[in-house]
Amino acid sequence: MGKKDKKKGRAAAADDDEPADVAEEAGGAAAAAAAPKLVARVLSVGKHPDKKATKLSVCSVDGGGGAVAVVCGATNLREGMLTVLAPVGASVATPKGALAIKPAQVRSVDSHGMLCGRGELGMTAAGAAFPTAVVELPDQTIPPGTPFEPTMLEAAPVAAPEAAARRR
């Protein structure tokens, strides 16, 4: 990442776990309530073309409005998973406060959002380290583009035993 890239947004992480220039400081709780985070399906996951960006992937994700490219440093990405996208205009939580998501280039690759882990969703304890994994929604039937609700992280509904017996 060039010197110019490090000056934009928050400081670049030394280990490149997260794309640093996808977000910029936005200012507190009001920013966190900006555009909604959306359910998104990961359509593809590829290696970042910059050989120095070994911990970054370039993903194609469907957040309900068609495929968008997102550069992501998560450790659990896989094609077909259902996760949460903070699209351009949304904001995410960070240890330093809310960050507004904007279109950006991460090591010369365009990125149009951020895939979220529990930390970015504001679901970690104050002072706790943010996980390196994005959340995976257990109910794979939620359509991409649906506004994310924390209850979506609960286990998918299970059919009642009597209903399952009737289907046999």
XYZ file of N, CA and C in Angstrom:
504
model
N 0.853 -1.155 0.000
C 0.000 0.000 0.000
C 0.901 1.220 0.000
N 0.626 2.193 -0.859
C 1.442 3.385 -0.965
C 1.203 4.324 0.202
N 2.095 5.330 0.312
C 1.947 6.303 1.385
C 0.608 7.020 1.298
N 0.177 7.341 0.080
C -1.104 8.023 -0.094
C -2.243 7.156 0.446
N -2.206 5.826 0.153
C -3.244 4.916 0.632
C -3.291 4.882 2.151
N -2.136 4.938 2.801
C -2.106 4.842 4.257
C -2.708 6.082 4.911
N -2.684 7.218 4.216
C -3.228 8.441 4.778
C -4.742 8.493 4.694
N -5.330 7.775 3.754
C -6.787 7.769 3.628
C -7.377 6.810 4.654
N -8.592 7.114 5.105
C -9.288 6.203 6.032
C -8.484 5.995 7.290
N -8.533 4.797 7.793
C -7.761 4.494 8.989
C -6.397 3.994 8.571
N -5.479 3.934 9.491
C -4.130 3.475 9.177
C -4.176 2.038 8.711
N -3.333 1.718 7.774
C -3.304 0.367 7.219
C -2.784 -0.602 8.262
N -3.392 -1.769 8.305
C -2.937 -2.808 9.220
C -1.630 -3.378 8.692
N -0.686 -3.596 9.558
C 0.608 -4.093 9.131
C 0.506 -5.466 8.486
N -0.459 -6.278 8.897
C -0.565 -7.627 8.360
C -1.587 -7.743 7.231
N -2.186 -6.621 6.791
C -3.149 -6.608 5.693
C -4.362 -7.484 5.926
N -4.736 -7.745 7.177
C -5.923 -8.556 7.454
C -7.199 -7.905 6.970
N -7.263 -6.576 6.974
C -8.460 -5.874 6.533
C -8.065 -4.804 5.550
N -8.836 -4.633 4.478
C -8.552 -3.532 3.576
C -8.745 -2.207 4.302
N -7.697 -1.410 4.376
C -7.737 -0.209 5.190
C -8.488 0.935 4.544
N -8.506 1.030 3.191
C -9.090 2.223 2.618
C -10.525 2.032 2.159
N -11.221 1.023 2.580
C -12.616 0.840 2.204
C -13.510 1.730 3.052
N -13.044 2.159 4.185
C -13.886 2.934 5.090
C -13.163 4.191 5.529
N -13.935 5.185 5.901
C -13.338 6.377 6.483
C -14.105 6.735 7.743
N -13.399 7.398 8.685
C -14.053 7.715 9.944
C -15.299 8.541 9.699
N -16.370 8.193 10.416
C -17.645 8.833 10.143
C -18.255 9.539 11.341
N -17.875 9.218 12.538
C -18.387 9.974 13.663
C -19.556 9.392 14.405
N -19.311 8.390 15.219
C -20.261 7.944 16.222
C -21.470 7.160 15.778
N -22.452 7.095 16.690
C -23.637 6.257 16.525
C -24.495 6.681 15.351
N -24.554 7.962 15.033
C -25.367 8.416 13.900
C -24.857 7.790 12.615
N -23.540 7.680 12.467
C -22.977 7.072 11.272
C -23.284 5.590 11.221
N -23.309 4.939 12.372
C -23.580 3.507 12.411
C -24.995 3.196 11.937
N -25.883 4.186 11.947
C -27.259 3.982 11.525
C -27.484 4.412 10.079
N -26.434 4.617 9.302
C -26.545 5.060 7.909
C -27.304 4.014 7.091
N -26.842 3.701 5.906
C -27.493 2.686 5.064
C -27.438 1.332 5.772
N -28.455 0.493 5.575
C -28.458 -0.792 6.280
C -27.419 -1.762 5.727
N -26.987 -2.628 6.604
C -26.160 -3.755 6.169
C -27.122 -4.777 5.574
N -26.647 -5.525 4.585
C -27.518 -6.416 3.829
C -27.034 -7.855 3.849
N -27.976 -8.782 3.767
C -27.636 -10.188 3.567
C -27.023 -10.297 2.173
N -25.931 -11.036 2.045
C -25.258 -11.178 0.755
C -24.752 -12.606 0.576
N -24.790 -13.063 -0.664
C -24.241 -14.381 -0.999
C -22.903 -14.177 -1.692
N -21.884 -14.905 -1.247
C -20.566 -14.857 -1.881
C -20.649 -15.705 -3.150
N -20.447 -15.064 -4.300
C -20.541 -15.757 -5.586
C -19.209 -16.386 -5.986
N -18.114 -15.707 -5.661
C -16.793 -16.251 -5.967
C -15.766 -15.641 -5.024
N -14.674 -16.370 -4.842
C -13.563 -15.914 -4.001
C -12.278 -16.204 -4.772
N -11.469 -15.174 -4.966
C -10.199 -15.360 -5.665
C -9.071 -14.692 -4.914
N -7.859 -15.067 -5.281
C -6.684 -14.452 -4.670
C -6.554 -13.021 -5.168
N -6.069 -12.171 -4.298
C -5.772 -10.796 -4.687
C -4.592 -10.847 -5.663
N -4.626 -10.054 -6.754
C -3.537 -10.122 -7.736
C -2.200 -9.588 -7.239
N -2.194 -8.779 -6.193
C -0.942 -8.273 -5.637
C -0.312 -9.391 -4.810
N 0.830 -9.843 -5.241
C 1.486 -10.982 -4.571
C 1.857 -10.679 -3.118
N 1.934 -9.393 -2.749
C 2.232 -9.022 -1.360
C 0.980 -9.039 -0.488
N -0.192 -9.103 -1.106
C -1.463 -9.088 -0.356
C -1.914 -10.517 -0.099
N -1.092 -11.275 0.571
C -1.353 -12.707 0.754
C -2.570 -13.013 1.612
N -3.002 -12.062 2.432
C -4.146 -12.312 3.305
C -5.440 -11.708 2.770
N -5.409 -11.146 1.560
C -6.600 -10.537 0.975
C -7.172 -11.396 -0.130
N -8.491 -11.407 -0.222
C -9.198 -12.092 -1.313
C -10.033 -11.068 -2.051
N -10.291 -11.340 -3.316
C -11.201 -10.524 -4.111
C -12.450 -11.367 -4.313
N -13.569 -10.856 -3.824
C -14.824 -11.609 -3.856
C -15.825 -10.924 -4.767
N -16.687 -11.718 -5.351
C -17.873 -11.204 -6.017
C -19.029 -11.588 -5.110
N -19.828 -10.599 -4.714
C -20.935 -10.861 -3.803
C -22.225 -10.257 -4.354
N -23.332 -10.922 -4.059
C -24.648 -10.423 -4.442
C -25.349 -9.945 -3.189
N -25.509 -8.630 -3.085
C -26.213 -8.031 -1.951
C -27.635 -7.653 -2.325
N -28.169 -8.278 -3.376
C -29.536 -8.029 -3.786
C -29.668 -7.135 -5.000
N -28.617 -6.444 -5.347
C -28.669 -5.547 -6.498
C -27.716 -5.966 -7.596
N -27.342 -7.231 -7.630
C -26.368 -7.715 -8.602
C -25.004 -7.860 -7.964
N -24.088 -8.406 -8.718
C -22.750 -8.704 -8.208
C -21.919 -7.437 -8.049
N -21.208 -7.348 -6.927
C -20.243 -6.273 -6.683
C -18.945 -6.912 -6.213
N -17.833 -6.229 -6.488
C -16.521 -6.706 -6.058
C -16.218 -6.150 -4.677
N -15.699 -7.022 -3.801
C -15.309 -6.625 -2.456
C -13.962 -7.266 -2.151
N -13.008 -6.465 -1.725
C -11.723 -6.984 -1.263
C -11.873 -7.244 0.225
N -11.476 -8.441 0.667
C -11.741 -8.843 2.051
C -10.565 -9.631 2.620
N -10.304 -9.438 3.902
C -9.231 -10.151 4.587
C -9.718 -11.251 5.507
N -10.981 -11.641 5.402
C -11.522 -12.683 6.288
C -10.877 -14.039 6.017
N -10.850 -14.857 7.049
C -10.191 -16.165 6.964
C -11.143 -17.302 6.596
N -12.439 -17.054 6.535
C -13.395 -18.145 6.324
C -14.223 -17.993 5.047
N -13.786 -17.206 4.106
C -14.566 -16.970 2.891
C -14.671 -18.228 2.040
N -15.873 -18.438 1.493
C -16.034 -19.528 0.538
C -17.232 -19.237 -0.352
N -17.160 -19.716 -1.551
C -18.236 -19.536 -2.514
C -19.529 -20.138 -1.979
N -20.623 -19.404 -2.127
C -21.928 -19.890 -1.721
C -22.354 -19.503 -0.323
N -21.426 -19.037 0.511
C -21.810 -18.705 1.885
C -22.698 -17.467 1.901
N -23.575 -17.416 2.889
C -24.455 -16.270 3.099
C -23.887 -15.491 4.275
N -23.616 -14.204 4.060
C -22.971 -13.380 5.074
C -23.614 -11.996 5.083
N -22.926 -11.023 5.645
C -23.459 -9.664 5.748
C -22.534 -8.706 5.004
N -23.120 -7.890 4.151
C -22.405 -6.881 3.378
C -22.758 -5.495 3.905
N -21.736 -4.710 4.185
C -21.932 -3.283 4.445
C -21.676 -2.616 3.102
N -22.746 -2.242 2.393
C -22.547 -1.646 1.070
C -22.053 -0.207 1.187
N -21.652 0.350 0.065
C -21.268 1.758 0.034
C -22.423 2.575 0.615
N -22.105 3.457 1.537
C -23.118 4.271 2.212
C -23.463 3.771 3.593
N -23.133 2.514 3.893
C -23.344 1.961 5.237
C -22.133 2.336 6.091
N -22.188 2.010 7.361
C -21.021 2.177 8.213
C -20.891 0.964 9.104
N -19.684 0.759 9.592
C -19.381 -0.395 10.431
C -18.704 0.083 11.707
N -18.734 -0.772 12.715
C -18.048 -0.484 13.973
C -16.577 -0.865 13.839
N -15.721 -0.111 14.486
C -14.298 -0.440 14.603
C -13.894 -0.124 16.031
N -12.738 -0.577 16.457
C -12.292 -0.223 17.807
C -12.160 1.292 18.015
N -12.016 2.047 16.925
C -11.855 3.496 17.035
C -13.147 4.264 16.776
N -14.271 3.570 16.555
C -15.537 4.237 16.280
C -16.111 3.812 14.945
N -17.189 4.458 14.543
C -17.873 4.098 13.303
C -17.082 4.545 12.079
N -17.116 3.734 11.037
C -16.472 4.051 9.775
C -17.485 3.968 8.653
N -17.534 4.972 7.800
C -18.436 4.981 6.653
C -17.795 4.222 5.500
N -18.566 3.377 4.852
C -18.068 2.588 3.726
C -18.199 3.418 2.460
N -17.123 3.434 1.679
C -17.098 4.159 0.419
C -16.397 3.292 -0.617
N -16.609 3.573 -1.906
C -15.853 2.832 -2.919
C -14.366 3.134 -2.733
N -13.524 2.150 -2.949
C -12.097 2.348 -2.733
C -11.304 1.373 -3.581
N -10.026 1.634 -3.665
C -9.099 0.686 -4.264
C -8.246 0.142 -3.136
N -8.169 -1.174 -3.062
C -7.347 -1.831 -2.052
C -6.239 -2.549 -2.802
N -5.063 -1.989 -2.698
C -3.917 -2.501 -3.448
C -4.253 -2.617 -4.932
N -4.796 -1.544 -5.467
C -5.113 -1.378 -6.893
C -6.302 -2.193 -7.392
N -7.110 -2.755 -6.505
C -8.319 -3.483 -6.899
C -9.526 -2.740 -6.333
N -10.519 -2.461 -7.195
C -11.727 -1.772 -6.740
C -12.501 -2.624 -5.749
N -13.008 -1.984 -4.702
C -13.821 -2.649 -3.686
C -15.038 -1.775 -3.400
N -16.212 -2.406 -3.390
C -17.468 -1.665 -3.255
C -18.274 -2.137 -2.052
N -17.648 -2.189 -0.894
C -18.325 -2.580 0.328
C -17.389 -3.335 1.238
N -17.947 -3.843 2.327
C -17.164 -4.629 3.286
C -18.015 -5.786 3.779
N -17.433 -6.983 3.778
C -18.104 -8.133 4.389
C -17.820 -8.057 5.881
N -18.832 -8.344 6.692
C -18.759 -8.050 8.126
C -18.601 -9.280 9.009
N -17.756 -9.121 10.003
C -17.676 -10.061 11.106
C -18.457 -9.477 12.279
N -18.458 -10.191 13.380
C -19.188 -9.711 14.560
C -18.659 -8.355 15.032
N -17.380 -8.123 14.887
C -16.811 -6.845 15.301
C -17.390 -5.685 14.517
N -17.409 -5.801 13.188
C -17.929 -4.724 12.338
C -19.424 -4.511 12.541
N -20.113 -5.544 13.014
C -21.544 -5.442 13.296
C -21.819 -4.882 14.686
N -20.752 -4.583 15.448
C -20.920 -4.032 16.787
C -21.329 -5.081 17.806
N -20.960 -6.340 17.555
C -21.409 -7.440 18.406
C -20.273 -8.065 19.212
N -19.197 -7.312 19.448
C -18.125 -7.811 20.305
C -18.060 -6.927 21.551
N -17.530 -7.473 22.604
C -17.402 -6.726 23.857
C -16.402 -5.584 23.680
N -16.633 -4.486 24.359
C -15.720 -3.343 24.295
C -14.308 -3.796 24.650
N -13.359 -3.422 23.827
C -11.973 -3.772 24.072
C -11.570 -5.145 23.571
N -12.525 -5.977 23.169
C -12.201 -7.314 22.669
C -11.654 -7.212 21.243
N -10.785 -8.146 20.902
C -10.242 -8.191 19.543
C -11.347 -8.578 18.571
N -11.316 -7.980 17.395
C -12.291 -8.324 16.357
C -11.891 -9.670 15.746
N -12.864 -10.552 15.511
C -12.557 -11.826 14.854
C -12.075 -11.586 13.424
N -11.321 -12.534 12.879
C -10.838 -12.416 11.496
C -11.787 -13.091 10.514
N -12.893 -13.615 10.996
C -13.873 -14.287 10.138
C -15.104 -13.411 9.959
N -15.719 -13.497 8.769
C -17.010 -12.840 8.576
C -18.081 -13.750 9.150
N -19.241 -13.170 9.475
C -20.325 -13.991 9.991
C -20.889 -14.837 8.853
N -21.381 -16.004 9.208
C -22.078 -16.851 8.245
C -23.487 -17.063 8.778
N -24.468 -16.707 7.980
C -25.858 -16.835 8.412
C -26.291 -18.286 8.298
N -26.869 -18.843 9.365
C -27.248 -20.255 9.354
C -28.460 -20.553 8.459
N -29.347 -19.589 8.268
C -30.535 -19.801 7.439
C -30.194 -19.402 6.012
N -29.882 -20.402 5.192
C -29.443 -20.159 3.820
C -30.582 -19.760 2.883
N -31.800 -19.628 3.408
C -32.940 -19.283 2.556
C -33.242 -17.785 2.540
N -32.513 -16.998 3.326
C -32.748 -15.547 3.358
C -32.268 -14.970 2.021
N -33.124 -14.222 1.331
C -32.702 -13.675 0.029
C -31.642 -12.579 0.169
N -30.629 -12.588 -0.719
C -29.671 -11.484 -0.735
C -30.408 -10.156 -0.911
N -29.921 -9.128 -0.213
C -30.543 -7.810 -0.265
C -31.465 -7.541 0.910
N -31.799 -8.589 1.673
C -32.627 -8.411 2.867
C -31.823 -7.637 3.903
N -32.391 -6.587 4.495
C -31.660 -5.876 5.553
C -31.289 -6.843 6.686
N -30.041 -6.758 7.132
C -29.539 -7.640 8.190
C -30.151 -7.276 9.531
N -30.521 -8.299 10.270
C -30.978 -8.178 11.661
C -30.137 -9.140 12.502
N -29.680 -8.739 13.683
C -28.862 -9.629 14.515
C -29.508 -10.990 14.795
N -30.840 -11.046 14.835
C -31.508 -12.334 15.084
C -31.230 -13.346 13.975
N -30.778 -12.879 12.818
C -30.453 -13.781 11.712
C -29.256 -14.665 12.027
N -28.479 -14.305 13.039
C -27.320 -15.102 13.417
C -27.689 -16.285 14.304
N -28.940 -16.312 14.777
C -29.397 -17.448 15.569
C -29.553 -18.640 14.647
N -29.569 -19.823 15.222
C -29.687 -21.048 14.427
C -30.938 -21.015 13.561
N -30.824 -21.596 12.382
C -31.969 -21.677 11.466
C -33.086 -22.467 12.123
N -34.342 -22.130 11.824
C -35.459 -22.873 12.413
C -35.397 -24.344 12.020
N -35.714 -25.191 12.967
C -35.718 -26.631 12.731
C -37.169 -27.097 12.720
N -37.503 -27.956 11.767
C -38.872 -28.464 11.676
C -39.213 -29.247 12.935
N -40.434 -29.090 13.390
C -40.892 -29.854 14.563
C -40.832 -31.336 14.245
N -40.536 -32.192 15.246
C -40.414 -33.628 14.987
C -41.652 -34.221 14.311
N -42.839 -33.798 14.726
C -44.030 -34.366 14.109
C -44.169 -33.963 12.645
N -43.702 -32.742 12.295
C -43.754 -32.296 10.901
C -42.768 -33.101 10.072
N -41.598 -33.373 10.636
C -40.600 -34.168 9.913
C -41.101 -35.581 9.716
N -41.798 -36.140 10.700
C -42.317 -37.509 10.591
C -43.375 -37.585 9.500
N -44.203 -36.561 9.355
C -45.239 -36.557 8.318
C -44.656 -36.533 6.910
N -43.468 -35.993 6.751
C -42.875 -35.903 5.422
C -42.297 -37.226 4.970
N -42.118 -38.161 5.841
C -41.476 -39.441 5.475
C -42.357 -40.306 4.667
